[in-house]
Amino acid sequence: MEAITIEINQEGILDFVKKSSLSKWKNRYVRLVDGGIYIYKTDKDEDFKCIDLEFSVLDSNPKEAGNRPNTFLIRDSHNKAFLFSANTSQEYNKWLENVKRSTGKKNSGCPTFDSVIVKREGRNDIMFRAKKNISGKIASSGVGKSGLKKLIPEEGRELIGSVKKIIKRVSNEEKANEMEKNILKILIKVFFYIDSKAIQISDLAKVDRALRDGFNHLDRAFRYYGVKKAADLVVILEKASTALKEAEQETVTLLTPFFRPHNIQLIRNTFAFLGSLDFFTKVWDDLEIEDDLFLLISALNKYTQIELIY
């Protein structure tokens, strides 16, 4: 007898929590099929939790989400509630549309997937959409900030927007604008050199590992945001700063053959500011930027959930 192929309506990384444990949000890999939503720890994991959607109710704007944006709630036939949160409004709307279509149908069963294909698609999606918009002329010449923004996918723009708001809060508007423009320029140039095959994905391995290390330390520190002062978290924040310093050095080593000295200095200045213990201390001691910091940490978590194939 031939195996039955279960079609996946949508899949990707979402933040997930049970209503009974609202303080314990976790990143999970989610696959949606007709009548069911399957939740895994990673895209390669075979173990899952399943929520049947045949008799479930979808709430697109749950009060339980509080100020957390892009969140929807599913209440199953046993009156258990589960919340899912996307990183961008675009992702949220797509998930909402597909969950609505899948609800009320009989569960078609555990989805069929190829872990290698899933990982490659997850890795390349943002990069592919960014590269589509880049030409040699744009990457090698000066363009305005608004022009650079249009070349970055929505996920990246929202992430950079959160960083900018945080910098403006703990520093000033001038520094926020400077860092935003630096990040945009660096990203566009890197995308261009990857697209032109001057830089290979494998060349980014050392930078990627250092960034993941730093992001994981920041995620660990965020668990104590609002509970402990930065002074109590100095060991964790110093580890994050050290990892980002390593990422800076690896980035400079990789890009020096391609970047002009001025642009190499932009990289150093950007890492030196955003990866400094002083910056982390100001952020963690400011309790009025929780929403933007949450969005930033959530985006960093999504990055560490996707494994690059070198």
Tab-separated table of N, CA and C in Angstrom, residues 10-70:
chain	number	residue	atom	x	y	z
A	10	GLN	N	1.016	25.421	5.723
A	10	GLN	CA	1.993	26.453	6.070
A	10	GLN	C	2.896	25.910	7.160
A	11	GLU	N	4.118	26.389	7.197
A	11	GLU	CA	5.045	25.984	8.256
A	11	GLU	C	6.042	27.100	8.517
A	12	GLY	N	6.620	27.076	9.712
A	12	GLY	CA	7.597	28.102	10.074
A	12	GLY	C	7.723	28.224	11.577
A	13	ILE	N	8.571	29.156	12.000
A	13	ILE	CA	8.844	29.354	13.423
A	13	ILE	C	7.867	30.369	14.003
A	14	LEU	N	7.233	29.999	15.108
A	14	LEU	CA	6.347	30.891	15.852
A	14	LEU	C	6.694	30.801	17.327
A	15	ASP	N	6.382	31.863	18.067
A	15	ASP	CA	6.437	31.778	19.523
A	15	ASP	C	5.149	31.126	19.993
A	16	PHE	N	5.250	30.257	20.992
A	16	PHE	CA	4.106	29.453	21.414
A	16	PHE	C	4.040	29.379	22.929
A	17	VAL	N	2.818	29.409	23.458
A	17	VAL	CA	2.641	29.245	24.903
A	17	VAL	C	1.219	28.753	25.178
A	18	LYS	N	1.054	27.984	26.241
A	18	LYS	CA	-0.274	27.618	26.723
A	18	LYS	C	-0.816	28.783	27.547
A	19	LYS	N	-2.110	28.985	27.522
A	19	LYS	CA	-2.707	30.067	28.289
A	19	LYS	C	-2.383	29.926	29.774
A	20	SER	N	-2.252	28.690	30.225
A	20	SER	CA	-1.972	28.441	31.643
A	20	SER	C	-0.533	28.766	32.034
A	21	SER	N	0.314	29.072	31.042
A	21	SER	CA	1.732	29.367	31.326
A	21	SER	C	2.193	30.580	30.524
A	22	LEU	N	1.500	31.695	30.666
A	22	LEU	CA	1.739	32.856	29.802
A	22	LEU	C	3.142	33.453	29.919
A	23	SER	N	3.845	33.152	30.979
A	23	SER	CA	5.192	33.709	31.145
A	23	SER	C	6.262	32.826	30.506
A	24	LYS	N	5.856	31.717	29.899
A	24	LYS	CA	6.822	30.739	29.394
A	24	LYS	C	6.747	30.588	27.878
A	25	TRP	N	6.806	31.700	27.157
A	25	TRP	CA	6.808	31.646	25.692
A	25	TRP	C	8.077	30.942	25.205
A	26	LYS	N	7.914	30.119	24.163
A	26	LYS	CA	9.053	29.413	23.585
A	26	LYS	C	8.954	29.433	22.059
A	27	ASN	N	10.111	29.425	21.408
A	27	ASN	CA	10.139	29.288	19.948
A	27	ASN	C	9.845	27.845	19.579
A	28	ARG	N	8.960	27.663	18.623
A	28	ARG	CA	8.631	26.327	18.164
A	28	ARG	C	8.488	26.327	16.645
A	29	TYR	N	8.768	25.187	16.032
A	29	TYR	CA	8.551	25.029	14.596
A	29	TYR	C	7.151	24.448	14.417
A	30	VAL	N	6.323	25.109	13.612
A	30	VAL	CA	4.910	24.761	13.499
A	30	VAL	C	4.573	24.365	12.066
A	31	ARG	N	3.821	23.273	11.939
A	31	ARG	CA	3.319	22.840	10.629
A	31	ARG	C	1.797	22.759	10.693
A	32	LEU	N	1.150	23.378	9.721
A	32	LEU	CA	-0.308	23.447	9.670
A	32	LEU	C	-0.830	22.559	8.546
A	33	VAL	N	-1.777	21.682	8.873
A	33	VAL	CA	-2.440	20.860	7.865
A	33	VAL	C	-3.944	21.049	8.027
A	34	ASP	N	-4.715	20.532	7.112
A	34	ASP	CA	-6.166	20.596	7.261
A	34	ASP	C	-6.574	19.924	8.573
A	35	GLY	N	-7.226	20.689	9.444
A	35	GLY	CA	-7.752	20.133	10.681
A	35	GLY	C	-6.769	19.934	11.800
A	36	GLY	N	-5.516	20.358	11.618
A	36	GLY	CA	-4.538	20.152	12.684
A	36	GLY	C	-3.352	21.082	12.614
A	37	ILE	N	-2.810	21.421	13.775
A	37	ILE	CA	-1.594	22.235	13.835
A	37	ILE	C	-0.585	21.466	14.683
A	38	TYR	N	0.580	21.160	14.100
A	38	TYR	CA	1.595	20.309	14.718
A	38	TYR	C	2.768	21.173	15.177
A	39	ILE	N	3.189	20.971	16.421
A	39	ILE	CA	4.186	21.836	17.052
A	39	ILE	C	5.421	21.010	17.413
A	40	TYR	N	6.587	21.433	16.907
A	40	TYR	CA	7.849	20.727	17.130
A	40	TYR	C	8.860	21.674	17.787
A	41	LYS	N	9.881	21.100	18.413
A	41	LYS	CA	10.945	21.941	18.972
A	41	LYS	C	11.813	22.524	17.855
A	42	THR	N	12.073	21.720	16.822
A	42	THR	CA	12.859	22.198	15.681
A	42	THR	C	12.235	21.650	14.399
A	43	ASP	N	12.707	22.130	13.271
A	43	ASP	CA	12.158	21.678	11.995
A	43	ASP	C	12.500	20.232	11.686
A	44	LYS	N	13.516	19.658	12.364
A	44	LYS	CA	13.927	18.277	12.113
A	44	LYS	C	13.373	17.301	13.149
A	45	ASP	N	12.724	17.819	14.174
A	45	ASP	CA	12.237	16.990	15.269
A	45	ASP	C	11.078	16.101	14.808
A	46	GLU	N	11.076	14.849	15.252
A	46	GLU	CA	9.993	13.939	14.896
A	46	GLU	C	8.888	13.929	15.947
A	47	ASP	N	9.200	14.328	17.176
A	47	ASP	CA	8.192	14.406	18.232
A	47	ASP	C	7.407	15.710	18.096
A	48	PHE	N	6.133	15.664	18.415
A	48	PHE	CA	5.306	16.853	18.233
A	48	PHE	C	4.144	16.878	19.218
A	49	LYS	N	3.564	18.059	19.329
A	49	LYS	CA	2.281	18.222	20.008
A	49	LYS	C	1.277	18.617	18.936
A	50	CYS	N	0.089	18.025	18.962
A	50	CYS	CA	-0.912	18.327	17.942
A	50	CYS	C	-2.154	18.940	18.569
A	51	ILE	N	-2.648	20.001	17.945
A	51	ILE	CA	-3.920	20.604	18.330
A	51	ILE	C	-4.902	20.349	17.192
A	52	ASP	N	-5.954	19.595	17.479
A	52	ASP	CA	-6.976	19.350	16.457
A	52	ASP	C	-7.787	20.616	16.225
A	53	LEU	N	-8.025	20.927	14.975
A	53	LEU	CA	-8.729	22.161	14.628
A	53	LEU	C	-10.183	21.922	14.189
A	54	GLU	N	-10.591	20.657	14.164
A	54	GLU	CA	-11.932	20.365	13.652
A	54	GLU	C	-13.023	21.079	14.458
A	55	PHE	N	-12.875	21.085	15.787
A	55	PHE	CA	-13.881	21.719	16.638
A	55	PHE	C	-13.266	22.852	17.468
A	56	SER	N	-12.175	23.420	16.977
A	56	SER	CA	-11.497	24.500	17.692
A	56	SER	C	-12.047	25.865	17.287
A	57	VAL	N	-11.737	26.865	18.125
A	57	VAL	CA	-12.158	28.242	17.876
A	57	VAL	C	-10.913	29.113	17.760
A	58	LEU	N	-10.888	29.957	16.746
A	58	LEU	CA	-9.748	30.851	16.511
A	58	LEU	C	-10.096	32.258	16.963
A	59	ASP	N	-9.195	32.877	17.751
A	59	ASP	CA	-9.346	34.264	18.184
A	59	ASP	C	-8.167	35.047	17.623
A	60	SER	N	-8.433	35.974	16.714
A	60	SER	CA	-7.360	36.709	16.037
A	60	SER	C	-6.800	37.865	16.860
A	61	ASN	N	-7.486	38.239	17.920
A	61	ASN	CA	-7.025	39.368	18.751
A	61	ASN	C	-7.307	39.068	20.227
A	62	PRO	N	-6.641	38.070	20.776
A	62	PRO	CA	-6.946	37.627	22.143
A	62	PRO	C	-6.495	38.625	23.203
A	63	LYS	N	-7.322	38.831	24.200
A	63	LYS	CA	-6.967	39.734	25.293
A	63	LYS	C	-5.809	39.155	26.110
A	64	GLU	N	-5.682	37.824	26.078
A	64	GLU	CA	-4.601	37.177	26.828
A	64	GLU	C	-3.216	37.587	26.323
A	65	ALA	N	-3.144	38.093	25.086
A	65	ALA	CA	-1.846	38.470	24.514
A	65	ALA	C	-1.300	39.763	25.112
A	66	GLY	N	-2.171	40.535	25.781
A	66	GLY	CA	-1.726	41.804	26.339
A	66	GLY	C	-1.246	42.737	25.250
A	67	ASN	N	-0.033	43.274	25.413
A	67	ASN	CA	0.539	44.188	24.417
A	67	ASN	C	1.372	43.468	23.365
A	68	ARG	N	1.372	42.159	23.413
A	68	ARG	CA	2.191	41.397	22.464
A	68	ARG	C	1.543	41.439	21.075
A	69	PRO	N	2.238	41.950	20.073
A	69	PRO	CA	1.642	42.086	18.736
A	69	PRO	C	1.639	40.773	17.967
A	70	ASN	N	0.857	40.727	16.884
A	70	ASN	CA	0.868	39.622	15.923
A	70	ASN	C	0.600	38.261	16.576
